[in-house]
PDB file of C-alpha atoms in Angstrom:
ATOM      1  CA  MET A  88     124.444  75.296 111.788  1.00 91.00           C
ATOM      2  CA  VAL A  89     122.106  76.801 109.215  1.00 95.00           C
ATOM      3  CA  ALA A  90     120.207  79.954 110.127  1.00 94.00           C
ATOM      4  CA  LEU A  91     117.573  81.771 108.120  1.00 94.00           C
ATOM      5  CA  SER A  92     118.003  85.469 107.555  1.00 91.00           C
ATOM      6  CA  ALA A  93     115.571  87.891 105.904  1.00 90.00           C
ATOM      7  CA  VAL A  94     115.711  90.053 102.811  1.00 91.00           C
ATOM      8  CA  SER A  95     114.636  93.008 104.953  1.00 91.00           C
ATOM      9  CA  ILE A  96     118.178  92.950 106.409  1.00 93.00           C
ATOM     10  CA  TYR A  97     119.184  94.996 103.326  1.00 95.00           C
ATOM     11  CA  GLY A  98     116.388  97.558 103.568  1.00 92.00           C
ATOM     12  CA  ASP A  99     115.218  99.671 100.640  1.00 92.00           C
ATOM     13  CA  VAL A 100     117.842  99.026  97.956  1.00 94.00           C
ATOM     14  CA  PRO A 101     117.857 101.256  94.838  1.00 93.00           C
ATOM     15  CA  SER A 102     116.860  99.569  91.555  1.00 93.00           C
ATOM     16  CA  LYS A 103     120.359 100.132  90.166  1.00 95.00           C
ATOM     17  CA  ASP A 104     121.754  97.848  92.911  1.00 95.00           C
ATOM     18  CA  LEU A 105     119.546  94.869  92.013  1.00 96.00           C
ATOM     19  CA  PRO A 106     119.999  91.997  92.243  1.00 98.00           C
ATOM     20  CA  ILE A 107     121.249  92.451  95.795  1.00 97.00           C
ATOM     21  CA  LYS A 108     124.663  91.004  96.580  1.00 97.00           C
ATOM     22  CA  GLU A 109     125.744  90.033 100.084  1.00 96.00           C
ATOM     23  CA  ASN A 110     128.206  92.932 100.296  1.00 94.00           C
ATOM     24  CA  GLN A 111     125.286  95.382 100.144  1.00 94.00           C
ATOM     25  CA  ALA A 112     125.218  97.518 103.290  1.00 94.00           C
ATOM     26  CA  TRP A 113     122.746  96.293 105.896  1.00 93.00           C
ATOM     27  CA  LYS A 114     120.035  98.883 106.502  1.00 94.00           C
ATOM     28  CA  PRO A 115     117.377  96.705 108.094  1.00 93.00           C
ATOM     29  CA  VAL A 116     113.714  97.578 107.796  1.00 88.00           C
ATOM     30  CA  GLY A 117     111.256  96.619 110.521  1.00 89.00           C
ATOM     31  CA  VAL A 118     111.553  94.095 113.309  1.00 92.00           C
ATOM     32  CA  ARG A 119     112.330  91.182 110.956  1.00 90.00           C
ATOM     33  CA  GLY A 120     115.259  93.044 109.370  1.00 92.00           C
ATOM     34  CA  VAL A 121     116.735  94.131 112.704  1.00 94.00           C
ATOM     35  CA  LEU A 122     116.341  90.596 114.059  1.00 95.00           C
ATOM     36  CA  ALA A 123     118.066  89.125 110.972  1.00 93.00           C
ATOM     37  CA  ARG A 124     121.000  91.500 111.383  1.00 94.00           C
ATOM     38  CA  SER A 125     121.261  90.753 115.104  1.00 95.00           C
ATOM     39  CA  ILE A 126     121.233  86.992 114.534  1.00 94.00           C
ATOM     40  CA  ALA A 127     123.923  87.221 111.830  1.00 93.00           C
ATOM     41  CA  GLU A 128     126.110  89.354 114.101  1.00 94.00           C
ATOM     42  CA  LEU A 129     125.592  87.036 117.085  1.00 95.00           C
ATOM     43  CA  LEU A 130     126.432  83.988 114.985  1.00 94.00           C
ATOM     44  CA  ALA A 131     129.652  85.646 113.796  1.00 93.00           C
ATOM     45  CA  VAL A 132     130.679  86.338 117.402  1.00 95.00           C
ATOM     46  CA  TYR A 133     129.741  82.800 118.469  1.00 93.00           C
ATOM     47  CA  ARG A 134     131.785  81.394 115.574  1.00 93.00           C
ATOM     48  CA  GLU A 135     134.791  83.492 116.607  1.00 94.00           C
ATOM     49  CA  GLU A 136     134.585  82.597 120.295  1.00 96.00           C
ATOM     50  CA  HIS A 137     133.462  78.958 120.106  1.00 95.00           C
ATOM     51  CA  SER A 138     134.489  77.776 116.609  1.00 92.00           C
ATOM     52  CA  VAL A 139     130.909  76.900 115.703  1.00 90.00           C
ATOM     53  CA  GLU A 140     130.402  77.100 111.950  1.00 92.00           C
ATOM     54  CA  PHE A 141     127.227  78.569 110.509  1.00 93.00           C
ATOM     55  CA  THR A 142     125.698  79.641 107.259  1.00 95.00           C
ATOM     56  CA  ALA A 143     122.900  82.217 107.267  1.00 95.00           C
ATOM     57  CA  LEU A 144     120.613  82.042 104.248  1.00 97.00           C
ATOM     58  CA  ALA A 145     118.682  85.122 103.147  1.00 96.00           C
ATOM     59  CA  LEU A 146     115.786  83.527 101.284  1.00 96.00           C
ATOM     60  CA  ALA A 147     113.774  85.199  98.544  1.00 97.00           C
ATOM     61  CA  ASN A 148     109.940  84.951  98.602  1.00 95.00           C
ATOM     62  CA  VAL A 149     109.517  81.185  98.857  1.00 96.00           C
ATOM     63  CA  TYR A 150     106.314  79.747  97.406  1.00 96.00           C
ATOM     64  CA  GLY A 151     104.990  76.271  96.845  1.00 94.00           C
ATOM     65  CA  ASP A 152     102.352  73.661  97.368  1.00 88.00           C
ATOM     66  CA  ARG A 153     100.167  73.877 100.497  1.00 85.00           C
ATOM     67  CA  GLN A 154     101.197  77.459 101.218  1.00 87.00           C
ATOM     68  CA  ARG A 155      98.855  79.191 103.663  1.00 88.00           C
ATOM     69  CA  ALA A 156      96.833  82.222 102.585  1.00 84.00           C
ATOM     70  CA  ASP A 157      98.796  84.371 105.050  1.00 85.00           C
ATOM     71  CA  GLY A 158     102.123  82.807 104.057  1.00 81.00           C
ATOM     72  CA  GLY A 159     103.107  85.132 101.237  1.00 88.00           C
ATOM     73  CA  VAL A 160     102.024  86.647  97.955  1.00 92.00           C
ATOM     74  CA  VAL A 161     101.480  83.404  96.035  1.00 94.00           C
ATOM     75  CA  GLY A 162      99.577  81.825  98.932  1.00 93.00           C
ATOM     76  CA  ALA A 163      97.321  84.869  99.275  1.00 92.00           C
ATOM     77  CA  PHE A 164      96.688  84.945  95.539  1.00 94.00           C
ATOM     78  CA  GLY A 165      95.909  81.216  95.474  1.00 92.00           C
ATOM     79  CA  HIS A 166      93.393  81.719  98.283  1.00 91.00           C
ATOM     80  CA  ALA A 167      91.768  84.649  96.445  1.00 92.00           C
ATOM     81  CA  LEU A 168      91.452  82.545  93.297  1.00 92.00           C
ATOM     82  CA  ALA A 169      89.938  79.625  95.222  1.00 90.00           C
ATOM     83  CA  GLN A 170      87.396  82.000  96.783  1.00 91.00           C
ATOM     84  CA  ARG A 171      86.799  83.740  93.422  1.00 93.00           C
ATOM     85  CA  GLU A 172      87.730  87.049  94.998  1.00 93.00           C
ATOM     86  CA  ALA A 173      89.957  89.897  93.912  1.00 94.00           C
ATOM     87  CA  PRO A 174      93.123  90.011  96.010  1.00 93.00           C
ATOM     88  CA  VAL A 175      94.085  93.077  97.999  1.00 90.00           C
ATOM     89  CA  LEU A 176      97.632  94.131  97.154  1.00 89.00           C
ATOM     90  CA  ASN A 177      99.895  95.695  99.776  1.00 86.00           C
ATOM     91  CA  GLY A 178     100.645  98.723  97.616  1.00 85.00           C
ATOM     92  CA  ASP A 179      99.952  99.365  93.955  1.00 90.00           C
ATOM     93  CA  GLY A 180     101.256  96.060  92.592  1.00 91.00           C
ATOM     94  CA  ARG A 181     104.390  97.543  91.048  1.00 92.00           C
ATOM     95  CA  GLN A 182     106.545  96.447  93.985  1.00 93.00           C
ATOM     96  CA  THR A 183     108.855  93.631  92.946  1.00 95.00           C
ATOM     97  CA  ARG A 184     109.925  90.434  94.625  1.00 96.00           C
ATOM     98  CA  ASP A 185     112.239  87.556  93.864  1.00 98.00           C
ATOM     99  CA  PHE A 186     110.078  84.404  93.869  1.00 98.00           C
ATOM    100  CA  LEU A 187     111.802  81.125  94.773  1.00 98.00           C
ATOM    101  CA  TYR A 188     110.119  77.743  94.397  1.00 98.00           C
ATOM    102  CA  ILE A 189     110.112  75.615  97.562  1.00 97.00           C
ATOM    103  CA  ASP A 190     112.086  72.737  96.015  1.00 97.00           C
ATOM    104  CA  ASP A 191     114.893  75.147  95.102  1.00 98.00           C
ATOM    105  CA  ALA A 192     114.895  76.589  98.644  1.00 98.00           C
ATOM    106  CA  VAL A 193     115.044  73.146 100.278  1.00 98.00           C
ATOM    107  CA  ASP A 194     117.980  72.178  98.060  1.00 98.00           C
ATOM    108  CA  ALA A 195     119.877  75.294  99.203  1.00 98.00           C
ATOM    109  CA  LEU A 196     119.119  74.521 102.861  1.00 97.00           C
ATOM    110  CA  VAL A 197     120.449  70.976 102.527  1.00 97.00           C
ATOM    111  CA  ARG A 198     123.610  72.183 100.791  1.00 97.00           C
ATOM    112  CA  ALA A 199     124.175  74.883 103.436  1.00 97.00           C
ATOM    113  CA  ALA A 200     124.416  72.231 106.150  1.00 94.00           C
ATOM    114  CA  THR A 201     127.942  71.393 104.960  1.00 92.00           C
ATOM    115  CA  ARG A 202     129.058  74.483 103.013  1.00 89.00           C
ATOM    116  CA  GLY A 203     129.231  78.287 103.168  1.00 73.00           C
ATOM    117  CA  SER A 204     130.799  78.493 106.613  1.00 83.00           C
ATOM    118  CA  GLY A 205     130.483  81.810 108.398  1.00 89.00           C
ATOM    119  CA  LEU A 206     128.722  83.590 105.568  1.00 92.00           C
ATOM    120  CA  VAL A 207     125.404  85.194 104.828  1.00 94.00           C
ATOM    121  CA  VAL A 208     124.326  83.695 101.506  1.00 97.00           C
ATOM    122  CA  ASN A 209     121.483  85.006  99.354  1.00 98.00           C
ATOM    123  CA  VAL A 210     119.192  82.327  97.975  1.00 98.00           C
ATOM    124  CA  GLY A 211     117.135  83.699  95.117  1.00 98.00           C
ATOM    125  CA  THR A 212     116.760  83.733  91.361  1.00 98.00           C
ATOM    126  CA  GLY A 213     118.141  87.218  90.730  1.00 98.00           C
ATOM    127  CA  VAL A 214     114.914  88.081  88.899  1.00 98.00           C
ATOM    128  CA  ALA A 215     112.608  90.863  90.133  1.00 97.00           C
ATOM    129  CA  THR A 216     108.947  90.268  89.244  1.00 98.00           C
ATOM    130  CA  SER A 217     106.154  92.682  90.072  1.00 97.00           C
ATOM    131  CA  VAL A 218     103.441  91.457  92.397  1.00 95.00           C
ATOM    132  CA  SER A 219     100.875  92.504  89.799  1.00 95.00           C
ATOM    133  CA  ASP A 220     102.561  90.328  87.147  1.00 96.00           C
ATOM    134  CA  VAL A 221     102.384  87.331  89.477  1.00 96.00           C
ATOM    135  CA  TRP A 222      98.658  87.912  89.988  1.00 95.00           C
ATOM    136  CA  TRP A 223      97.974  88.028  86.265  1.00 95.00           C
ATOM    137  CA  GLN A 224     100.083  84.912  85.650  1.00 94.00           C
ATOM    138  CA  MET A 225      97.998  83.093  88.247  1.00 94.00           C
ATOM    139  CA  ALA A 226      94.576  84.559  87.417  1.00 93.00           C
ATOM    140  CA  GLY A 227      94.888  84.641  83.640  1.00 90.00           C
ATOM    141  CA  PRO A 228      93.393  87.290  81.359  1.00 88.00           C
ATOM    142  CA  ASP A 229      89.864  86.784  82.723  1.00 87.00           C
ATOM    143  CA  GLY A 230      90.868  87.205  86.380  1.00 89.00           C
ATOM    144  CA  LEU A 231      89.409  89.847  88.653  1.00 91.00           C
ATOM    145  CA  ALA A 232      91.404  93.068  88.856  1.00 92.00           C
ATOM    146  CA  PRO A 233      93.269  93.256  92.167  1.00 93.00           C
ATOM    147  CA  LEU A 234      92.408  95.910  94.732  1.00 91.00           C
ATOM    148  CA  THR A 235      95.162  98.170  95.985  1.00 88.00           C
ATOM    149  CA  GLY A 236      95.780  98.574  99.673  1.00 82.00           C
ATOM    150  CA  GLN A 237      98.200 100.275 101.991  1.00 78.00           C
ATOM    151  CA  ARG A 238     101.826  99.230 101.695  1.00 75.00           C
ATOM    152  CA  GLY A 239     103.145  97.746 104.929  1.00 72.00           C
ATOM    153  CA  ARG A 240     105.499 100.011 106.872  1.00 68.00           C
ATOM    154  CA  SER A 241     108.304  97.471 106.792  1.00 64.00           C
ATOM    155  CA  ASP A 242     107.731  96.304 103.193  1.00 78.00           C
ATOM    156  CA  VAL A 243     110.605  97.019 100.850  1.00 84.00           C
ATOM    157  CA  PRO A 244     109.413  98.280  97.449  1.00 87.00           C
ATOM    158  CA  ARG A 245     111.701  96.072  95.383  1.00 91.00           C
ATOM    159  CA  PHE A 246     114.145  93.237  95.688  1.00 93.00           C
ATOM    160  CA  ALA A 247     115.883  90.458  93.854  1.00 97.00           C
ATOM    161  CA  LEU A 248     118.749  88.469  95.324  1.00 98.00           C
ATOM    162  CA  SER A 249     121.918  87.650  93.433  1.00 98.00           C
ATOM    163  CA  PRO A 250     122.529  83.881  93.490  1.00 98.00           C
ATOM    164  CA  THR A 251     126.259  84.291  92.705  1.00 98.00           C
ATOM    165  CA  ARG A 252     127.612  83.542  96.201  1.00 97.00           C
ATOM    166  CA  ALA A 253     125.233  80.579  96.509  1.00 98.00           C
ATOM    167  CA  ARG A 254     126.638  79.191  93.251  1.00 98.00           C
ATOM    168  CA  ILE A 255     130.200  79.559  94.529  1.00 97.00           C
ATOM    169  CA  GLN A 256     129.800  78.570  98.189  1.00 96.00           C
ATOM    170  CA  LEU A 257     126.934  76.076  98.028  1.00 97.00           C
ATOM    171  CA  ALA A 258     127.274  74.794  94.449  1.00 97.00           C
ATOM    172  CA  TRP A 259     123.611  75.821  94.169  1.00 98.00           C
ATOM    173  CA  ALA A 260     121.524  77.524  91.535  1.00 98.00           C
ATOM    174  CA  PRO A 261     117.760  77.893  91.176  1.00 98.00           C
ATOM    175  CA  TRP A 262     116.250  75.721  88.473  1.00 97.00           C
ATOM    176  CA  THR A 263     112.521  76.457  88.652  1.00 97.00           C
ATOM    177  CA  GLU A 264     111.332  79.431  86.621  1.00 96.00           C
ATOM    178  CA  LEU A 265     108.370  81.288  88.117  1.00 97.00           C
ATOM    179  CA  SER A 266     105.994  80.287  85.308  1.00 95.00           C
ATOM    180  CA  VAL A 267     106.945  76.622  85.803  1.00 94.00           C
ATOM    181  CA  GLY A 268     106.518  76.812  89.590  1.00 94.00           C
ATOM    182  CA  LEU A 269     103.121  78.469  89.287  1.00 93.00           C
ATOM    183  CA  ARG A 270     102.060  75.894  86.702  1.00 90.00           C
ATOM    184  CA  ALA A 271     103.095  73.131  89.145  1.00 88.00           C
ATOM    185  CA  LEU A 272     100.657  74.664  91.620  1.00 85.00           C
ATOM    186  CA  GLY A 273      97.936  74.645  88.980  1.00 74.00           C
ATOM    187  CA  ARG A 274      97.967  78.446  89.019  1.00 67.00           C
ATOM    188  CA  GLY A 275     100.351  79.445  86.252  1.00 58.00           C
ATOM    189  CA  PRO A 276     100.220  80.184  82.558  1.00 58.00           C
ATOM    190  CA  ARG A 277      98.977  77.264  80.516  1.00 48.00           C
TER     191      ARG A 277
END
């Protein structure tokens, strides 16, 4: 069984502890983080009692083609560009995320179906990129300046996920650099 976890399971991790490894203490933030922790704990108990294998993947910010405007940072920015509007950032734009191209994420999901038994495995690039940097990569130098908004209560200010366990347990590594993935969407640096 493959389950999806959430980065918010780790909570607000200090910059010195990035990229986040799976042995990082769980300090979930918000409903999504608490739910991710609960699912991982329930799966571990179910595995122990019923010998059902699982792998829980904590995915970075997945982006890709046909992403909805409300489906993440890249989707929202793509929508703003299509509408010729300035995006509203949740915060000041300095918050960082680990951006993972959809093809890389799907490859990890397929591999997890037969590997990584009983583990939470981070699936990310290990690279923290500011939300503001992503906007400027997509909009180019002539893009509208983004507006700053209120940071969400359950938003973590920074994260990047170490792909080390995924390399070992899933024989997986990300191959799409952010600039290449954005370019594939027609939104990246030329």
